Amino acid sequence: QKEVEQNSGPLSVPEGAIASLNCTYSDRGSQSFFWYRQYSGKSPELIMFIYSNGDKEDGRFTAQLNKASQYVSLLIRDSQPSDSATYLCAVDPGNQFYFGTGTSLTVIP
Amino acid sequence: EAGVAQSPRYKIIEKRQSVAFWCNPISGHATLYWYQQILGQGPKLLIQFQNNGVVDDSQLPKDRFSAERLKGVDSTLKIQPAKLEDSAVYLCASSLDYTRVVYNSPLHFGNGTRLTVT
């Protein structure tokens, strides 16, 4: 099993703040990186993906990738209570999608 | 576009009984995955199919779990006999085609089957 590590949290931020979620991975051959959001009792849903070093922005979400450090992060700007969920990092060394344990985020109104 | 369909949504069985789950992937998706997600953990890959062939089943407990995708579309996952530790959500997912070098080919998940073994 490839290693994908996340801080399990819980992470609490006030409404309107920036939430920062981090993920490290062990397989240097990994090509693609995905962030999924999972609400309690629901299945994971894709937020965004990244495969080039640097930043990728999509609305309030920014994914950051540093392959040299084997590190990927997700920033959520202007956090809303509806962002409260578990965020799963997934790493793809060749379309085999290994998941971390997830970080639980709570946005406090 | 219809999503990944799974059934049943919930199942409660006693240990040593058998159970089967069904999955229908998104139309045109060649790759199908079964994941096990235990409460508080991330999804763990059990088996991956490419069309009707197995790509990876290294983490499938083959003494009790079996899966098939005979016609390269629908898939079933079976547990026989079930153990208490099999209580989990079983997620089916599909993606376009893992053999293509498509970096933005994400997984699409079904709603899952929540299994409780008593």
XYZ file of C-alpha atoms in Angstrom:
227
model
C 0.000 0.000 0.000
C 1.389 3.371 -0.979
C 1.609 5.815 1.911
C -0.580 8.894 1.845
C -0.606 10.805 5.093
C -2.920 13.513 6.320
C -3.418 15.166 9.661
C -6.688 13.644 10.865
C -7.646 16.811 12.731
C -10.189 17.872 13.670
C -9.383 21.253 12.208
C -11.635 24.098 13.296
C -11.685 27.502 11.643
C -14.067 30.452 12.011
C -16.381 31.353 9.153
C -14.614 33.529 6.592
C -11.126 32.303 7.503
C -8.698 30.292 5.373
C -8.576 26.549 6.012
C -5.316 24.808 5.144
C -5.239 21.052 4.609
C -2.029 19.127 4.035
C -1.045 15.794 2.537
C 2.260 13.988 2.030
C 2.888 10.917 -0.092
C 5.608 8.332 -0.386
C 5.588 7.291 -4.058
C 7.816 9.657 -6.054
C 6.330 8.258 -9.252
C 2.913 9.677 -8.443
C 1.526 11.708 -11.304
C -1.854 13.057 -10.292
C -3.257 14.327 -7.048
C -6.883 14.752 -6.108
C -8.841 16.302 -3.305
C -12.198 14.794 -2.401
C -14.760 16.098 0.062
C -16.838 13.630 2.048
C -19.827 14.698 4.087
C -20.835 12.452 6.968
C -22.690 9.417 5.640
C -22.045 10.330 2.013
C -19.593 9.150 -0.606
C -16.532 11.170 -1.626
C -16.988 13.858 -4.251
C -14.196 15.380 -6.297
C -13.226 18.969 -5.493
C -10.207 19.373 -7.722
C -7.094 17.739 -9.087
C -3.553 18.893 -9.795
C -0.630 17.341 -11.630
C 1.835 20.174 -12.214
C 4.025 21.778 -9.584
C 2.671 25.059 -8.312
C -0.797 26.347 -7.566
C -4.139 25.666 -9.164
C -7.144 27.776 -8.278
C -10.826 26.949 -8.649
C -13.173 29.405 -7.011
C -12.508 29.455 -3.269
C -10.227 26.415 -3.516
C -6.497 26.395 -4.269
C -4.465 23.225 -4.598
C -0.695 23.441 -4.199
C 1.737 20.765 -5.341
C 5.434 20.361 -4.587
C 6.693 17.100 -6.074
C 10.240 17.581 -4.779
C 8.893 17.683 -1.223
C 6.171 15.117 -2.002
C 3.602 17.470 -0.594
C 0.175 18.609 -1.729
C -2.162 20.986 0.044
C -5.632 22.450 -0.262
C -6.537 25.966 0.782
C -10.151 26.960 1.259
C -10.664 30.709 1.306
C -13.661 32.419 2.903
C -14.603 29.178 4.650
C -18.319 28.522 5.019
C -20.182 26.231 7.438
C -21.142 24.144 4.399
C -17.428 23.355 3.955
C -17.555 21.310 7.177
C -16.658 17.795 6.034
C -13.793 15.346 5.817
C -11.272 16.106 3.078
C -9.526 13.165 1.472
C -6.258 13.416 -0.389
C -5.838 10.857 -3.176
C -2.610 10.082 -5.009
C -2.406 8.374 -8.368
C 0.879 6.687 -9.264
C -0.758 5.112 -12.285
C -4.540 5.207 -11.920
C -4.586 3.234 -8.698
C -5.799 6.016 -6.400
C -4.449 5.634 -2.890
C -6.295 7.656 -0.262
C -5.220 9.238 2.977
C -7.283 8.883 6.133
C -8.805 12.321 5.669
C -8.838 15.571 7.638
C -12.021 16.551 9.442
C -12.798 20.254 9.000
C -15.334 22.194 11.047
C -16.178 25.769 10.090
C -17.614 27.627 13.061
C -20.313 30.237 12.257
C -24.931 11.653 -17.282
C -26.070 8.985 -14.860
C -23.721 8.355 -11.972
C -22.370 5.143 -10.493
C -25.246 3.026 -9.219
C -24.911 0.729 -6.223
C -27.281 -1.517 -4.359
C -28.342 -2.197 -1.725
C -27.767 0.990 0.281
C -27.799 -0.820 3.610
C -27.348 -4.416 4.678
C -27.347 -6.019 8.093
C -26.244 -9.641 8.411
C -24.982 -11.971 11.079
C -21.399 -13.163 11.114
C -20.715 -16.199 8.959
C -23.535 -15.260 6.587
C -22.902 -14.246 3.001
C -23.704 -10.970 1.256
C -23.393 -9.537 -2.245
C -23.171 -5.984 -3.513
C -23.873 -4.752 -7.022
C -22.405 -1.854 -8.981
C -23.144 -0.324 -12.366
C -20.483 2.200 -13.439
C -20.891 5.332 -15.496
C -21.534 4.457 -19.126
C -18.298 4.212 -21.070
C -16.050 3.895 -18.025
C -13.663 1.022 -18.556
C -12.115 0.989 -15.098
C -14.085 -0.057 -12.026
C -12.938 -0.084 -8.419
C -14.257 -1.511 -5.178
C -13.165 0.254 -2.003
C -13.784 -0.582 1.646
C -14.139 2.373 3.993
C -14.141 1.640 7.703
C -15.510 4.396 9.920
C -12.909 7.103 10.479
C -10.562 5.814 7.786
C -9.928 6.598 4.159
C -11.127 4.292 1.386
C -8.989 1.177 0.933
C -8.768 -0.365 -2.527
C -10.017 -3.953 -2.624
C -9.990 -4.662 -6.346
C -9.614 -2.818 -9.640
C -10.979 -3.997 -12.986
C -10.116 -2.866 -16.481
C -13.087 -3.946 -18.591
C -13.591 -7.543 -17.414
C -9.993 -8.180 -16.347
C -8.487 -7.743 -12.879
C -5.750 -5.090 -12.645
C -5.084 -5.214 -8.900
C -6.580 -7.422 -6.198
C -3.588 -7.479 -3.878
C -5.605 -6.237 -0.893
C -8.663 -8.386 -1.429
C -9.022 -11.033 1.332
C -9.455 -13.817 -1.151
C -10.375 -16.433 1.432
C -13.713 -14.667 1.931
C -14.096 -11.929 -0.671
C -14.697 -12.408 -4.384
C -15.578 -10.024 -7.182
C -16.404 -10.295 -10.823
C -17.149 -8.108 -13.794
C -18.095 -10.684 -16.387
C -19.252 -8.503 -19.283
C -17.030 -5.554 -18.534
C -19.890 -3.411 -17.236
C -21.707 -4.373 -14.003
C -19.777 -5.805 -11.108
C -20.610 -7.779 -7.980
C -18.618 -8.067 -4.772
C -19.340 -10.988 -2.465
C -18.338 -11.762 1.093
C -18.642 -15.314 2.376
C -18.497 -15.868 5.293
C -18.706 -12.388 6.793
C -16.786 -11.381 9.900
C -17.481 -8.607 12.386
C -14.520 -6.627 11.053
C -16.138 -6.506 7.598
C -18.552 -3.869 8.899
C -17.846 -0.900 6.663
C -19.093 1.087 3.715
C -18.326 -0.564 0.384
C -17.798 2.012 -2.311
C -17.819 1.347 -6.010
C -16.104 3.854 -8.277
C -15.355 4.141 -11.962
C -13.052 6.113 -14.200
C -12.651 6.482 -17.937
C -9.684 4.225 -18.666
C -6.621 3.740 -16.506
C -4.512 2.668 -19.468
C -4.728 6.109 -21.016
C -2.275 8.757 -19.934
C -4.979 11.123 -18.839
C -3.940 12.944 -15.735
C -7.341 14.395 -15.064
C -9.262 11.123 -15.056
C -10.750 11.141 -11.576
C -12.765 8.536 -9.761
C -16.522 8.902 -9.612
C -18.090 7.203 -6.609
C -21.439 5.583 -6.077
C -23.441 6.175 -2.894
C -21.980 3.093 -1.257
C -23.404 0.136 0.637
C -23.246 0.297 4.409
C -22.702 -3.213 5.763
C -23.234 -4.069 9.411
C -22.162 -7.514 10.594
C -23.582 -8.533 13.983
